[in-house]
Amino acid sequence: MKRLVGFAIGGIFLMAAGAAFATPPGPGKKFDCSDTTGKTSCATDDTGCVPQSKDVPTGNVSTLKCGDGLAKAFTKAIQAVIKCHTKMADSVFKGAPVDDETCETSGGGKSAKEKLDAAVTKLVPVCTSTQLALAAAEESVLFAPKTNSLSLDAQAGAVYCDTSGTNTPIDPAGAGGDDAGTVDTTLTPVSAKPKLQCADATGKELGKLVAASIKCHIKMADAFFGGKDFDENVCEENDPAKGKAALQKYAAAMTKLTGKGICTQACLSAGNRTTLGSNILAQVEAANQLIYPCPGTTTTTTTTVTTTTSTVTTTTTTTTTLCPPASCTCAGGTPGKTKFTTGTG
């Protein structure tokens, strides 16, 4: 019995020791640990920083409650818009196109954009000015027309991409005309419907991938803020034990879709659908810094040169480079620059 008690006590001490050595990046530090050393948890492919406060925006660039809330709100908005595009494409296929703007932007308070606005408004008391500004910028691009390549309307064309015949836009001019993408209406409904089902399913699974990946980022931010280790890669990309990582679930869904034999359009081949998943995951990683921004890195260097006639002062300011708003889309984007003159919220 004494031996058993000894083992139990030893186990408790080992557990305590393990907990004591958990050293994730702390508040204000980068998730990828590029600004610190000796940490036990680092999300090497994630941008952004651990929030500086739980819910006090004053004097900080980010709060945990705001970041988590914004992440959830944008997840719902993106998935809602994908559903709008699905309904629009299906209506065109049936020969009765409807304008999806009431679904996306102006539905009497029930559209994707209006629900996002309402959610952000509720978060204002716990958000910093930096987080609110970045959220507003991201929203403006997400809901921009298809002429903006980073908008969700433009990205619909990566899913409804069939150009094998004389195809019909999923959003004809008479129904709004602001969404990219086409569906095949040249074949008989029986032979063309499988391709539409493939596109619908792909869009739905991409939305699930966005949601699952962002959920991993929320868990990571919460864990690191609380001083706990978290393996973000197991959650998001590769779970060797259970195979339940976000990207693995997407891959499994795509394998199942391939097995159905309905994805006959070249643009949604198995390889292209895998690429879509990889691209969207990369964009979620890049967008993390818009939700959990880092303390301002603006630095000012002043050099004074005195001559017999005047004094010349030179000031150099650095900027923080962020990926563009609305990077949670199906394709890549070019980084843009956002200039912060202060590190406070």
Short mmCIF file of C-alpha atoms in Angstrom, two decimals:
data_model
loop_
_atom_site.label_atom_id
_atom_site.label_comp_id
_atom_site.label_asym_id
_atom_site.label_seq_id
_atom_site.Cartn_x
_atom_site.Cartn_y
_atom_site.Cartn_z
CA MET A 1 0.00 0.00 0.00
CA LYS A 2 2.82 2.39 0.87
CA ARG A 3 4.35 1.74 -2.53
CA LEU A 4 1.05 2.56 -4.25
CA VAL A 5 0.72 5.75 -2.24
CA GLY A 6 4.26 6.65 -3.19
CA PHE A 7 3.52 6.19 -6.87
CA ALA A 8 0.39 8.31 -6.57
CA ILE A 9 2.20 11.12 -4.80
CA GLY A 10 5.02 10.94 -7.32
CA GLY A 11 2.52 11.19 -10.15
CA ILE A 12 0.96 14.28 -8.60
CA PHE A 13 4.36 15.94 -8.32
CA LEU A 14 5.15 15.10 -11.93
CA MET A 15 1.86 16.60 -13.06
CA ALA A 16 2.54 19.72 -11.02
CA ALA A 17 6.02 19.98 -12.44
CA GLY A 18 4.66 19.65 -15.97
CA ALA A 19 2.19 22.44 -15.32
CA ALA A 20 4.90 24.62 -13.80
CA PHE A 21 7.03 24.35 -16.91
CA ALA A 22 4.26 25.43 -19.29
CA THR A 23 5.72 28.56 -20.86
CA PRO A 24 3.64 29.80 -23.79
CA PRO A 25 4.13 33.36 -25.07
CA GLY A 26 2.59 35.83 -22.66
CA PRO A 27 0.33 38.87 -23.14
CA GLY A 28 1.55 41.15 -25.92
CA LYS A 29 3.91 38.52 -27.34
CA LYS A 30 3.61 36.96 -30.78
CA PHE A 31 1.84 33.63 -31.16
CA ASP A 32 4.75 32.33 -33.27
CA CYS A 33 7.29 33.24 -30.55
CA SER A 34 9.39 35.20 -33.05
CA ASP A 35 9.87 37.94 -30.45
CA THR A 36 10.80 35.68 -27.55
CA THR A 37 12.75 32.50 -26.74
CA GLY A 38 12.49 29.43 -24.54
CA LYS A 39 8.75 28.90 -24.90
CA THR A 40 7.03 25.50 -24.84
CA SER A 41 4.14 26.46 -27.13
CA CYS A 42 4.58 28.36 -30.38
CA ALA A 43 2.18 28.55 -33.31
CA THR A 44 4.87 28.92 -35.93
CA ASP A 45 2.51 29.69 -38.81
CA ASP A 46 0.13 32.06 -37.02
CA THR A 47 0.24 35.85 -37.06
CA GLY A 48 -0.89 38.12 -34.26
CA CYS A 49 -0.18 38.40 -30.56
CA VAL A 50 -1.56 37.19 -27.26
CA PRO A 51 -4.05 39.84 -26.04
CA GLN A 52 -2.76 42.21 -23.39
CA SER A 53 -5.92 42.27 -21.28
CA LYS A 54 -9.02 40.16 -20.77
CA ASP A 55 -11.55 42.95 -21.22
CA VAL A 56 -9.93 46.34 -20.49
CA PRO A 57 -9.33 48.22 -23.77
CA THR A 58 -7.80 51.36 -22.28
CA GLY A 59 -4.04 51.46 -22.74
CA ASN A 60 -3.95 48.23 -24.74
CA VAL A 61 -3.99 47.25 -28.41
CA SER A 62 -6.17 44.17 -27.91
CA THR A 63 -8.38 42.37 -25.41
CA LEU A 64 -9.18 38.68 -25.24
CA LYS A 65 -12.95 39.12 -25.04
CA CYS A 66 -13.01 41.36 -28.09
CA GLY A 67 -10.73 39.12 -30.13
CA ASP A 68 -12.71 35.98 -29.32
CA GLY A 69 -15.99 37.76 -29.99
CA LEU A 70 -14.85 39.20 -33.32
CA ALA A 71 -13.51 35.81 -34.40
CA LYS A 72 -16.86 34.16 -33.73
CA ALA A 73 -18.80 36.97 -35.41
CA PHE A 74 -16.73 36.86 -38.60
CA THR A 75 -16.98 33.07 -38.68
CA LYS A 76 -20.76 33.28 -38.69
CA ALA A 77 -20.73 36.03 -41.32
CA ILE A 78 -18.49 34.11 -43.71
CA GLN A 79 -20.52 30.93 -43.38
CA ALA A 80 -23.74 32.90 -43.85
CA VAL A 81 -22.49 34.49 -47.08
CA ILE A 82 -21.43 31.09 -48.41
CA LYS A 83 -25.00 29.89 -47.80
CA CYS A 84 -26.29 32.95 -49.66
CA HIS A 85 -24.13 32.06 -52.65
CA THR A 86 -25.37 28.48 -52.56
CA LYS A 87 -28.99 29.58 -52.59
CA MET A 88 -28.26 32.00 -55.42
CA ALA A 89 -26.50 29.39 -57.56
CA ASP A 90 -29.28 26.86 -56.95
CA SER A 91 -31.95 29.39 -57.92
CA VAL A 92 -30.16 30.15 -61.19
CA PHE A 93 -29.89 26.45 -61.95
CA LYS A 94 -33.65 26.14 -61.47
CA GLY A 95 -34.21 29.03 -63.87
CA ALA A 96 -35.60 31.42 -61.26
CA PRO A 97 -32.70 33.62 -60.08
CA VAL A 98 -33.25 35.81 -57.03
CA ASP A 99 -31.19 38.74 -55.75
CA ASP A 100 -29.14 37.56 -52.79
CA GLU A 101 -28.50 41.02 -51.34
CA THR A 102 -31.29 40.60 -48.78
CA CYS A 103 -29.42 37.51 -47.66
CA GLU A 104 -25.99 39.14 -47.66
CA THR A 105 -26.33 42.81 -46.76
CA SER A 106 -29.84 44.23 -46.42
CA GLY A 107 -32.39 41.87 -44.98
CA GLY A 108 -34.20 43.91 -42.38
CA GLY A 109 -31.61 43.15 -39.72
CA LYS A 110 -31.28 39.47 -40.61
CA SER A 111 -28.68 39.56 -43.38
CA ALA A 112 -25.13 38.30 -42.86
CA LYS A 113 -23.68 41.82 -42.75
CA GLU A 114 -26.36 43.21 -40.46
CA LYS A 115 -25.89 40.38 -37.98
CA LEU A 116 -22.13 40.98 -38.06
CA ASP A 117 -22.65 44.69 -37.40
CA ALA A 118 -24.93 43.90 -34.47
CA ALA A 119 -22.39 41.50 -32.98
CA VAL A 120 -19.54 44.03 -33.30
CA THR A 121 -21.68 46.75 -31.70
CA LYS A 122 -22.21 44.56 -28.64
CA LEU A 123 -18.44 44.08 -28.35
CA VAL A 124 -17.54 47.79 -28.46
CA PRO A 125 -17.20 48.20 -24.65
CA VAL A 126 -14.47 45.54 -24.49
CA CYS A 127 -12.69 46.32 -27.78
CA THR A 128 -9.73 48.59 -28.39
CA SER A 129 -9.82 51.21 -31.12
CA THR A 130 -7.26 49.16 -33.06
CA GLN A 131 -9.41 46.03 -33.00
CA LEU A 132 -12.51 47.96 -34.05
CA ALA A 133 -10.68 49.71 -36.88
CA LEU A 134 -9.26 46.46 -38.22
CA ALA A 135 -12.65 44.75 -37.93
CA ALA A 136 -14.32 47.56 -39.87
CA ALA A 137 -11.67 47.41 -42.59
CA GLU A 138 -11.99 43.64 -42.89
CA GLU A 139 -15.77 43.84 -43.11
CA SER A 140 -15.64 46.48 -45.83
CA VAL A 141 -13.58 44.19 -48.04
CA LEU A 142 -15.46 41.00 -47.21
CA PHE A 143 -18.70 42.61 -48.36
CA ALA A 144 -17.25 44.52 -51.31
CA PRO A 145 -18.51 43.71 -54.85
CA LYS A 146 -16.84 41.14 -57.08
CA THR A 147 -14.58 43.82 -58.57
CA ASN A 148 -12.57 43.51 -55.35
CA SER A 149 -10.69 40.23 -55.72
CA LEU A 150 -10.57 39.72 -51.95
CA SER A 151 -14.32 40.02 -51.42
CA LEU A 152 -16.50 37.02 -50.68
CA ASP A 153 -18.54 37.79 -53.79
CA ALA A 154 -15.39 37.56 -55.91
CA GLN A 155 -14.25 34.39 -54.18
CA ALA A 156 -17.52 32.66 -55.05
CA GLY A 157 -16.01 32.28 -58.50
CA ALA A 158 -13.41 29.88 -57.09
CA VAL A 159 -16.20 27.44 -56.20
CA TYR A 160 -18.80 28.08 -58.90
CA CYS A 161 -16.12 27.90 -61.54
CA ASP A 162 -17.48 25.66 -64.28
CA THR A 163 -16.64 27.02 -67.73
CA SER A 164 -17.10 23.80 -69.67
CA GLY A 165 -20.06 25.10 -71.66
CA THR A 166 -22.24 28.14 -72.21
CA ASN A 167 -22.69 28.78 -68.53
CA THR A 168 -24.95 31.13 -66.63
CA PRO A 169 -23.64 33.55 -63.97
CA ILE A 170 -24.85 32.65 -60.49
CA ASP A 171 -25.85 36.30 -60.11
CA PRO A 172 -27.20 37.55 -63.47
CA ALA A 173 -27.43 41.29 -64.10
CA GLY A 174 -31.18 41.23 -63.57
CA ALA A 175 -30.74 39.69 -60.14
CA GLY A 176 -28.01 42.00 -58.88
CA GLY A 177 -24.95 40.94 -60.85
CA ASP A 178 -22.45 41.47 -58.04
CA ASP A 179 -21.38 37.85 -57.41
CA ALA A 180 -18.73 36.01 -59.41
CA GLY A 181 -19.18 32.44 -60.58
CA THR A 182 -21.14 30.39 -63.09
CA VAL A 183 -23.23 27.22 -63.19
CA ASP A 184 -23.67 24.88 -66.13
CA THR A 185 -27.17 25.16 -67.57
CA THR A 186 -26.32 23.87 -71.04
CA LEU A 187 -26.73 20.20 -70.14
CA THR A 188 -29.96 18.55 -69.10
CA PRO A 189 -30.80 19.12 -65.42
CA VAL A 190 -30.11 15.47 -64.67
CA SER A 191 -26.55 15.54 -66.07
CA ALA A 192 -25.66 19.05 -64.86
CA LYS A 193 -26.99 18.80 -61.30
CA PRO A 194 -24.12 16.65 -59.98
CA LYS A 195 -21.64 19.41 -60.82
CA LEU A 196 -23.77 21.93 -58.93
CA GLN A 197 -23.94 19.56 -55.97
CA CYS A 198 -20.15 19.30 -56.03
CA ALA A 199 -19.77 23.09 -55.95
CA ASP A 200 -22.36 23.46 -53.18
CA ALA A 201 -20.65 20.80 -51.07
CA THR A 202 -17.19 22.28 -51.62
CA GLY A 203 -18.36 25.72 -50.52
CA LYS A 204 -20.00 24.28 -47.43
CA GLU A 205 -16.86 22.37 -46.44
CA LEU A 206 -14.68 25.44 -46.98
CA GLY A 207 -16.97 27.29 -44.59
CA LYS A 208 -16.54 24.50 -42.05
CA LEU A 209 -12.77 24.70 -42.47
CA VAL A 210 -12.82 28.44 -41.78
CA ALA A 211 -14.95 27.90 -38.67
CA ALA A 212 -12.81 25.07 -37.31
CA SER A 213 -9.54 26.93 -37.94
CA ILE A 214 -10.76 30.11 -36.28
CA LYS A 215 -12.00 28.05 -33.33
CA CYS A 216 -8.44 26.74 -32.95
CA HIS A 217 -7.18 30.32 -32.86
CA ILE A 218 -9.68 31.21 -30.15
CA LYS A 219 -8.57 28.22 -28.07
CA MET A 220 -4.93 29.16 -28.61
CA ALA A 221 -5.45 32.78 -27.57
CA ASP A 222 -7.39 31.72 -24.47
CA ALA A 223 -4.77 29.14 -23.47
CA PHE A 224 -1.75 31.39 -24.01
CA PHE A 225 -3.43 34.29 -22.20
CA GLY A 226 -3.99 31.95 -19.24
CA GLY A 227 -0.38 30.74 -19.29
CA LYS A 228 -1.27 27.28 -20.61
CA ASP A 229 0.30 25.26 -23.40
CA PHE A 230 -1.73 24.58 -26.55
CA ASP A 231 -0.72 22.65 -29.66
CA GLU A 232 -2.39 24.70 -32.37
CA ASN A 233 -1.02 22.48 -35.14
CA VAL A 234 -2.79 19.41 -33.74
CA CYS A 235 -6.03 21.37 -33.61
CA GLU A 236 -5.71 22.88 -37.05
CA GLU A 237 -3.57 20.79 -39.40
CA ASN A 238 -2.39 17.40 -38.18
CA ASP A 239 -3.78 15.36 -35.32
CA PRO A 240 -1.70 12.15 -35.48
CA ALA A 241 -3.70 10.42 -32.75
CA LYS A 242 -7.29 11.06 -33.82
CA GLY A 243 -7.07 12.59 -37.29
CA LYS A 244 -9.57 15.27 -36.24
CA ALA A 245 -7.64 18.44 -37.09
CA ALA A 246 -9.56 21.04 -39.09
CA LEU A 247 -7.62 20.42 -42.30
CA GLN A 248 -7.83 16.65 -41.88
CA LYS A 249 -11.62 16.84 -41.58
CA TYR A 250 -11.75 18.92 -44.75
CA ALA A 251 -9.52 16.42 -46.55
CA ALA A 252 -11.75 13.54 -45.43
CA ALA A 253 -14.83 15.38 -46.70
CA MET A 254 -13.14 15.98 -50.05
CA THR A 255 -12.15 12.32 -50.34
CA LYS A 256 -15.76 11.35 -49.73
CA LEU A 257 -16.89 13.89 -52.33
CA THR A 258 -14.45 12.48 -54.87
CA GLY A 259 -15.85 9.03 -54.24
CA LYS A 260 -19.31 10.20 -55.28
CA GLY A 261 -18.03 10.93 -58.77
CA ILE A 262 -19.97 14.19 -59.10
CA CYS A 263 -17.06 16.64 -59.42
CA THR A 264 -16.57 16.36 -63.16
CA GLN A 265 -15.74 20.05 -63.73
CA ALA A 266 -11.97 20.45 -64.14
CA CYS A 267 -11.78 23.45 -61.82
CA LEU A 268 -13.00 21.31 -58.90
CA SER A 269 -10.75 18.32 -59.42
CA ALA A 270 -9.50 16.60 -56.28
CA GLY A 271 -6.21 18.48 -56.53
CA ASN A 272 -7.86 21.86 -57.00
CA ARG A 273 -10.17 21.31 -54.05
CA THR A 274 -7.16 20.42 -51.90
CA THR A 275 -5.51 23.66 -53.02
CA LEU A 276 -8.64 25.64 -52.12
CA GLY A 277 -8.46 24.21 -48.61
CA SER A 278 -4.76 25.01 -48.24
CA ASN A 279 -5.31 28.55 -49.51
CA ILE A 280 -8.16 29.29 -47.19
CA LEU A 281 -6.23 27.93 -44.21
CA ALA A 282 -3.28 30.16 -45.07
CA GLN A 283 -5.60 33.14 -45.22
CA VAL A 284 -7.10 32.35 -41.83
CA GLU A 285 -3.57 32.22 -40.42
CA ALA A 286 -2.74 35.59 -41.94
CA ALA A 287 -5.98 37.18 -40.75
CA ASN A 288 -5.32 36.25 -37.13
CA GLN A 289 -3.36 39.49 -36.64
CA LEU A 290 -6.47 41.47 -37.56
CA ILE A 291 -8.39 39.88 -34.68
CA TYR A 292 -5.54 39.61 -32.17
CA PRO A 293 -3.25 42.51 -33.23
CA CYS A 294 0.20 43.05 -31.80
CA PRO A 295 1.26 46.07 -29.77
CA GLY A 296 2.26 48.94 -32.06
CA THR A 297 5.76 48.58 -33.45
CA THR A 298 6.06 52.16 -34.63
CA THR A 299 9.49 53.50 -33.75
CA THR A 300 10.70 57.03 -34.09
CA THR A 301 14.39 57.87 -34.54
CA THR A 302 15.46 61.49 -34.41
CA THR A 303 18.80 62.67 -35.79
CA THR A 304 19.86 66.28 -35.33
CA VAL A 305 22.44 67.89 -37.60
CA THR A 306 23.60 71.40 -36.71
CA THR A 307 25.13 73.76 -39.28
CA THR A 308 26.12 77.40 -39.04
CA THR A 309 22.76 78.44 -40.45
CA SER A 310 20.19 75.87 -39.35
CA THR A 311 19.37 72.72 -37.48
CA VAL A 312 17.99 69.81 -39.51
CA THR A 313 15.94 67.15 -37.77
CA THR A 314 15.20 63.86 -39.50
CA THR A 315 12.46 61.57 -38.20
CA THR A 316 12.08 58.00 -39.37
CA THR A 317 8.91 56.03 -38.69
CA THR A 318 8.47 52.31 -39.21
CA THR A 319 5.18 50.69 -40.08
CA THR A 320 3.57 47.39 -39.25
CA THR A 321 2.77 45.26 -42.28
CA LEU A 322 -0.53 43.43 -42.06
CA CYS A 323 -2.25 41.12 -44.47
CA PRO A 324 -5.21 42.75 -46.15
CA PRO A 325 -8.65 42.70 -44.59
CA ALA A 326 -10.94 39.93 -45.74
CA SER A 327 -8.10 37.46 -45.98
CA CYS A 328 -10.45 34.67 -44.89
CA THR A 329 -11.30 33.90 -48.47
CA CYS A 330 -10.68 31.10 -50.91
CA ALA A 331 -7.62 32.58 -52.59
CA GLY A 332 -4.42 34.33 -51.63
CA GLY A 333 -3.80 38.03 -51.41
CA THR A 334 -1.01 40.56 -51.41
CA PRO A 335 -0.04 42.01 -48.03
CA GLY A 336 -0.95 45.61 -47.43
CA LYS A 337 0.44 48.13 -44.98
CA THR A 338 -1.39 49.58 -42.02
CA LYS A 339 0.39 52.33 -40.15
CA PHE A 340 0.00 52.66 -36.38
CA THR A 341 1.24 55.82 -34.75
CA THR A 342 0.70 54.51 -31.24
CA GLY A 343 0.70 51.15 -29.54
CA THR A 344 -2.32 51.84 -27.37
CA GLY A 345 -5.96 51.08 -28.09
#
